[in-house]
Coordinates of C-alpha atoms in Angstrom, one line a residue:
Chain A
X183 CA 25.0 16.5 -3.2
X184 CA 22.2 16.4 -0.8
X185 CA 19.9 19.4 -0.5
X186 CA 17.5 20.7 2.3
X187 CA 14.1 20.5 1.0
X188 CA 11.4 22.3 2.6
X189 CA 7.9 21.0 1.7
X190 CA 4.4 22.6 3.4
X191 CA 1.6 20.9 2.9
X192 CA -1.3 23.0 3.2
X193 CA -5.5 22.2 3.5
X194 CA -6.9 22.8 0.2
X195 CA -8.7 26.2 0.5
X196 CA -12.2 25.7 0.5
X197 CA -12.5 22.7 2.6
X198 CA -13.3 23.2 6.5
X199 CA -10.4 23.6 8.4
X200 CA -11.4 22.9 12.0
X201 CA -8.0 23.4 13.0
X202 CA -7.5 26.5 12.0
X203 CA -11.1 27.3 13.0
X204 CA -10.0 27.1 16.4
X205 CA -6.7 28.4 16.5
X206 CA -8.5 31.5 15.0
X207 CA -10.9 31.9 17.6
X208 CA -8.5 31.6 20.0
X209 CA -6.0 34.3 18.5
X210 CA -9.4 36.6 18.6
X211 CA -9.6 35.6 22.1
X212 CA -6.5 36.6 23.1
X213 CA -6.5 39.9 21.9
X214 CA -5.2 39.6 18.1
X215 CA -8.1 41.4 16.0
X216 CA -7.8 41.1 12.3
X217 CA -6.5 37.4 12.0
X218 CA -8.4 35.8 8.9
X219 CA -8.7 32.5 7.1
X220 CA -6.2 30.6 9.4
X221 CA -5.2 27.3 8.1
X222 CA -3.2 24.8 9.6
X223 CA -0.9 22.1 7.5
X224 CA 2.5 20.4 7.4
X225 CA 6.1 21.6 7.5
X226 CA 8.1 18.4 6.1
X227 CA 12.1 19.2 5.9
X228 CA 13.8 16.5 3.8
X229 CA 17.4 16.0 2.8
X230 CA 17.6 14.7 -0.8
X231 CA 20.1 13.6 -2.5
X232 CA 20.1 14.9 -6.2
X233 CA 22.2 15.8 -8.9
X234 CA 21.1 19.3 -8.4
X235 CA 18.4 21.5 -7.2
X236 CA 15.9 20.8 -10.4
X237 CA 16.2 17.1 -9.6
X238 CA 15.8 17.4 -6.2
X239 CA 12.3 19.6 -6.2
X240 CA 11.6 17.0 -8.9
X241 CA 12.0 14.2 -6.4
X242 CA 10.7 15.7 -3.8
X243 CA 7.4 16.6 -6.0
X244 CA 7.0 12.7 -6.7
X245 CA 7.1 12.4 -2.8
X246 CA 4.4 14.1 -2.3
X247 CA 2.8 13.1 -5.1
X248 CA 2.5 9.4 -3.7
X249 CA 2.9 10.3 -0.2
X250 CA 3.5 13.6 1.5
X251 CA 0.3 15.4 0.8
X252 CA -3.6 14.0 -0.2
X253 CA -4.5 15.2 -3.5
X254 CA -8.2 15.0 -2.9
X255 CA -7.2 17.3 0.3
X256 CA -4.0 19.3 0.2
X257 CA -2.2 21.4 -1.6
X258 CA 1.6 21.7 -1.1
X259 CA 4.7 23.9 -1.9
X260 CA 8.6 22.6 -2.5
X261 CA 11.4 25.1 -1.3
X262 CA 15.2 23.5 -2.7
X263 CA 17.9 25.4 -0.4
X264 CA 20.9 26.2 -2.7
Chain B
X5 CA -19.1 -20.2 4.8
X6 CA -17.0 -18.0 3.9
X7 CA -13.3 -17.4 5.0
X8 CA -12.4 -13.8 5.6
X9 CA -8.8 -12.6 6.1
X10 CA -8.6 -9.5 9.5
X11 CA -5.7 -7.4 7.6
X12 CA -3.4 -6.7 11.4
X13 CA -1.2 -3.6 10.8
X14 CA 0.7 -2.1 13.7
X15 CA -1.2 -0.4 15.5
X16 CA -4.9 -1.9 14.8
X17 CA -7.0 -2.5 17.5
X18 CA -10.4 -4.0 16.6
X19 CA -8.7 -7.0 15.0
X20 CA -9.9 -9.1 17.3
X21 CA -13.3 -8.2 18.0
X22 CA -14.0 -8.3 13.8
X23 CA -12.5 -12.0 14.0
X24 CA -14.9 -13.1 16.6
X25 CA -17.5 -10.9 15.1
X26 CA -17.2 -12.9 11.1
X27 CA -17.1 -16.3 13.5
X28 CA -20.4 -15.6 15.4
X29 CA -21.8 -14.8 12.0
X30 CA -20.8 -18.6 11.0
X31 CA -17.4 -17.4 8.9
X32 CA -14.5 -18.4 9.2
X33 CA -11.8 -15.9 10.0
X34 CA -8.0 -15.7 10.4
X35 CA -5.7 -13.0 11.0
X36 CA -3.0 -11.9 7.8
X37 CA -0.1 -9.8 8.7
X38 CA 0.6 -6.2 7.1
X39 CA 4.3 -8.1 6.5
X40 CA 2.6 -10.7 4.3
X41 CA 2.0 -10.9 0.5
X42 CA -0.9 -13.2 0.5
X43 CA -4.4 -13.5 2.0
X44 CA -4.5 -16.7 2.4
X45 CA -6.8 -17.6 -0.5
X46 CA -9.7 -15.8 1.5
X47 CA -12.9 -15.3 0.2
X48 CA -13.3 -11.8 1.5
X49 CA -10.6 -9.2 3.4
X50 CA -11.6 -6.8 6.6
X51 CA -9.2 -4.3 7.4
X52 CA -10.2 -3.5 11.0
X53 CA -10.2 0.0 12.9
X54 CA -7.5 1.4 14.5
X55 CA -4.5 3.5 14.2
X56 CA -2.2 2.2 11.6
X57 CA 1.4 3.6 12.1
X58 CA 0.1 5.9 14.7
X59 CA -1.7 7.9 12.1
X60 CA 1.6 9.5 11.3
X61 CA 1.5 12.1 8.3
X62 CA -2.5 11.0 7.6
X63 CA -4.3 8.2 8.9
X64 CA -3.6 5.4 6.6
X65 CA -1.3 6.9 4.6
X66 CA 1.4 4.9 5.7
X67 CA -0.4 2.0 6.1
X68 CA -1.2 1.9 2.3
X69 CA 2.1 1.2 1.4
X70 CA 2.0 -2.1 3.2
X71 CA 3.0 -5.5 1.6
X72 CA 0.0 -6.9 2.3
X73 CA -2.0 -4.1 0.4
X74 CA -0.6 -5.3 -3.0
X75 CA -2.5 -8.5 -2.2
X76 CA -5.5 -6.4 -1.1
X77 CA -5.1 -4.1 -4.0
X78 CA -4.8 -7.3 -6.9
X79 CA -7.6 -9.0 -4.7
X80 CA -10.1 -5.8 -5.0
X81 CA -9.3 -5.4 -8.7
X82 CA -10.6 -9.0 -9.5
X83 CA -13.7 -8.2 -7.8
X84 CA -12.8 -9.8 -4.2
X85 CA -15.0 -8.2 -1.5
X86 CA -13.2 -6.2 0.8
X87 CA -14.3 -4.0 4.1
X88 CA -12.5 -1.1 5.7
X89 CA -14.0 -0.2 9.1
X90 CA -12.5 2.9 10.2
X91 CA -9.0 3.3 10.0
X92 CA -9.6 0.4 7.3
X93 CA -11.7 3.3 5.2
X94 CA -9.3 5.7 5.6
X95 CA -6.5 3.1 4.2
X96 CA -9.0 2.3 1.4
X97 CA -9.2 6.0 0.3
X98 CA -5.8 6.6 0.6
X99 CA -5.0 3.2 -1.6
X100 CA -7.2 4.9 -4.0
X101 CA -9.7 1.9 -4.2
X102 CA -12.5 4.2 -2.4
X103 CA -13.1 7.7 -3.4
X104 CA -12.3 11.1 -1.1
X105 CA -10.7 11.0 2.3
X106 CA -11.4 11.3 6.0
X107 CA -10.0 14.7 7.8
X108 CA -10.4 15.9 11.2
X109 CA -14.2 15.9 13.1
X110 CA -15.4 19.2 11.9
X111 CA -16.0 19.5 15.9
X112 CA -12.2 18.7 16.5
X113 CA -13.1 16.0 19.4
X114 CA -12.5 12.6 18.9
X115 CA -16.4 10.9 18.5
X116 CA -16.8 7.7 20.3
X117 CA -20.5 7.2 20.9
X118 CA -23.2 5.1 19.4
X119 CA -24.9 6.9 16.1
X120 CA -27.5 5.7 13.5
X121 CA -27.7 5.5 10.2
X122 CA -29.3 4.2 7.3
X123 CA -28.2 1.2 5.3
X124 CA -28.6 3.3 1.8
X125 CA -27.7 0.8 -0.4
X126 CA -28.2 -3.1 0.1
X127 CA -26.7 -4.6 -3.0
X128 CA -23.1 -5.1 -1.7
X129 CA -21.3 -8.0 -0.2
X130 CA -21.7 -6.6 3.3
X131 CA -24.5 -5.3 3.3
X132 CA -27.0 -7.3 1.5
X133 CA -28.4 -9.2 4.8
X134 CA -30.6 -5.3 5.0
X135 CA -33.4 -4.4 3.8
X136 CA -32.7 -1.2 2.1
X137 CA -33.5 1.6 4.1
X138 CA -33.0 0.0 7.5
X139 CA -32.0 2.6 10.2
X140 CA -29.1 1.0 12.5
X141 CA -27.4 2.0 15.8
X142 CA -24.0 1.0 15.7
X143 CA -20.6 3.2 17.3
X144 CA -18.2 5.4 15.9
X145 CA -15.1 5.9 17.2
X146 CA -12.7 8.4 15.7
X147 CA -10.9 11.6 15.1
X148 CA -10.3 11.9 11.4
X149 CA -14.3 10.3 10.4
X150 CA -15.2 13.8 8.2
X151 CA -15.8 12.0 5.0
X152 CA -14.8 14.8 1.9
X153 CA -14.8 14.7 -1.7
X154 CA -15.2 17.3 -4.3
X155 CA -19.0 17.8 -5.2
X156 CA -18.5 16.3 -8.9
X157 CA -17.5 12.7 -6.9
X158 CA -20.2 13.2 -4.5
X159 CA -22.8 13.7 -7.3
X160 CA -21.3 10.7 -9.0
X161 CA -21.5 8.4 -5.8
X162 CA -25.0 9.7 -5.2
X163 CA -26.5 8.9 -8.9
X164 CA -24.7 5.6 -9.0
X165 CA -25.7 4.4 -5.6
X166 CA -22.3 4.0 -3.8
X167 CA -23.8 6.0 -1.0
X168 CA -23.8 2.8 1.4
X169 CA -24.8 4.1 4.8
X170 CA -25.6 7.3 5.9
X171 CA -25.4 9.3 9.2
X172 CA -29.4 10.6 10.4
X173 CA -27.2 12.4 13.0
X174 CA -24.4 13.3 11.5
X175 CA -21.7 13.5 14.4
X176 CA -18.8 14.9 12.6
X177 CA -19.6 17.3 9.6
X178 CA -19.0 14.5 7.0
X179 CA -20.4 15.4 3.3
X180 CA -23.8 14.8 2.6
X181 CA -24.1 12.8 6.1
X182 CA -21.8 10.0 4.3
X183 CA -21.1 7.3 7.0
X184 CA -19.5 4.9 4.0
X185 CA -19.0 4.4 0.2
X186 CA -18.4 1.4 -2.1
X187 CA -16.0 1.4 -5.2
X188 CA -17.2 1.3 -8.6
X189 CA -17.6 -2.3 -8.4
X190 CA -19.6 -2.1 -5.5
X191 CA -17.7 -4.6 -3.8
X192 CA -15.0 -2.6 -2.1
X193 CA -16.4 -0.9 1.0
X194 CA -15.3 1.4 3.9
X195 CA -17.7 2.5 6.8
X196 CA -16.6 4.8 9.5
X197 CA -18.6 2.8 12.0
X198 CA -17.9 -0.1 14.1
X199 CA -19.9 -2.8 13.4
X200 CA -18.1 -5.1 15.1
X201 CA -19.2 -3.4 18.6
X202 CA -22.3 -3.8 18.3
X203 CA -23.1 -7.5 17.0
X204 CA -24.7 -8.8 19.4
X205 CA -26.9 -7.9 22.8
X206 CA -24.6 -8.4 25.6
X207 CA -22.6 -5.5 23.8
X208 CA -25.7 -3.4 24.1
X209 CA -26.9 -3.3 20.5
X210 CA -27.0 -6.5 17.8
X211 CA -27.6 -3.7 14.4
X212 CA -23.9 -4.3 13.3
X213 CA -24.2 -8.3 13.1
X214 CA -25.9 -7.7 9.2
X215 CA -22.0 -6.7 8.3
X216 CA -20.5 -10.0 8.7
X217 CA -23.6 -12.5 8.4
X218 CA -24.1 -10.8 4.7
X219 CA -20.4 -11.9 4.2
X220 CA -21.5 -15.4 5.1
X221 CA -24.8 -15.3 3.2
X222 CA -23.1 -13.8 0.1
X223 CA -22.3 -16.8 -2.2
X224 CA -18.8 -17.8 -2.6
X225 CA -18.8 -17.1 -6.4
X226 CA -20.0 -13.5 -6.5
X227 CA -16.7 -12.5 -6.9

């Protein structure tokens, strides 16, 4: 069966985010007070085909292993649906 | 002379000016498609500047998966020399043959102006026509050109010399004012500026030509 895979790739904490830098300043400038620490990453959806949900986080974790995310620069979370 | 292979992926576009840049240096260079398996039976590889797959998901990241990077990959291991300007660097690093990785400008613009560095390290196939120390003016061009790595690596490139040029003005926030790296072996390299626009004077500036005449100089059996 194929299941939705939701995969966020995220900047590993610690390195400049210049990104999230801005969008934070921005946010301040508009009015939101309070807004800290804003990152910016991925949102990756994925159908995989798997013989279950196990297997298909497993999958998707060799993904981005190899490819979704850097490992000298990102971090990431897998969410299976189902 | 020295025959050097100009790695084209879809989407480079200093291909052209690195090919005329290795023949004004006295190589001789031809153009090897991302599609292919070989290089050619070149002496040395340049993958050029550009933006490889659109820099979809990461610059580079796609464009390490490549056929023609298996050949680039096998080539590297046996010692070949091989050059990544640019988006060639940021292929390198995400091939794993060069250390870290290149994120966004800390100042989020894209940087396309001339900057100058210093040639840190001189015993490498593309840089050895240097003197050590020798301060150039050559362009960058880019939006990911932050070079990153985690402080044990950076230590590590520092003791062992891999530092090979360094930023005096450092135009994007990169660690430690790194402009480019070798590999362990010294003989895989990745620079985030363009050499090849600025090797000779009718481009304004001649500092970059010591890139591709060290490839020529360099002798054949290095590797």
């Amino acid at each position: 069966m194929t299941y939705r895979v939701h995969v966020r790739v995220i900047p590993r904490t610690g390195l400049l985010d210049p990104q999230g830098q801005a969008v934070e300043h921005a946010l301040g400038a508009l009015g939101f007070a309070g807004v800290r620490e804003v990152r910016i990453g991925k949102a990756i959806e994925l159908g995989v085909e798997a013989a279950g949900p196990a297997q298909a986080r497993e999958a998707a974790r060799a993904m981005c292993d190899r490819l979704l995310a850097n490992p000298v620069t990102e971090d990431y979370e897998i969410e299976v649906e189902g | 002379m020295r025959r050097v292979a100009v790695v084209r992926f879809p989407g480079s576009n200093c291909e052209e000016d690195t090919l005329r840049a290795v023949e004004r240096a006295g190589g001789e260079a031809f153009y090897v498609w991302h599609r292919d398996t070989g290089l050619g039976g070149a002496d040395a590889v340049i993958l050029p500047g550009g933006f490889s797959y659109g820099d979809y998901l990461r610059s580079g990241a796609i464009a390490r998966f490549s056929p023609v990077m298996a050949a680039v990959q096998a080539f590297a291991r046996e010692g070949g020399p091989v050059l990544g300007i640019c988006n060639g660097f940021q292929i390198l690093c995400e091939a794993g043959l060069l250390p870290g990785a290149l994120l966004r400008n800390a100042g989020l613009a894209f940087t396309s102006r001339p900057v100058r560095c210093r040639v840190e390290q001189a015993a490498t196939p593309f840089t050895c026509a240097y003197e050590p120390g020798t301060v150039v003016t050559i362009p960058v061009a880019n939006g990911d050109g932050r070079y990153a790595a985690d402080p044990g690596t950076l230590d590590r490139l520092e003791a062992e010399g891999r530092v090979v040029l360094r930023y005096l003005d450092n135009p994007n926030g990169s660690a430690r004012d790194i402009a480019g790296v070798a590999g362990d072996g010294g003989t895989v390299v990745g620079i985030m500026p363009h050499p090849e626009r600025a090797d000779h004077s009718l481009l304004g500036a001649a500092d970059g030509a010591g890139f591709f005449t060290s490839i020529v100089a360099a002798p054949a059996g290095a590797r």
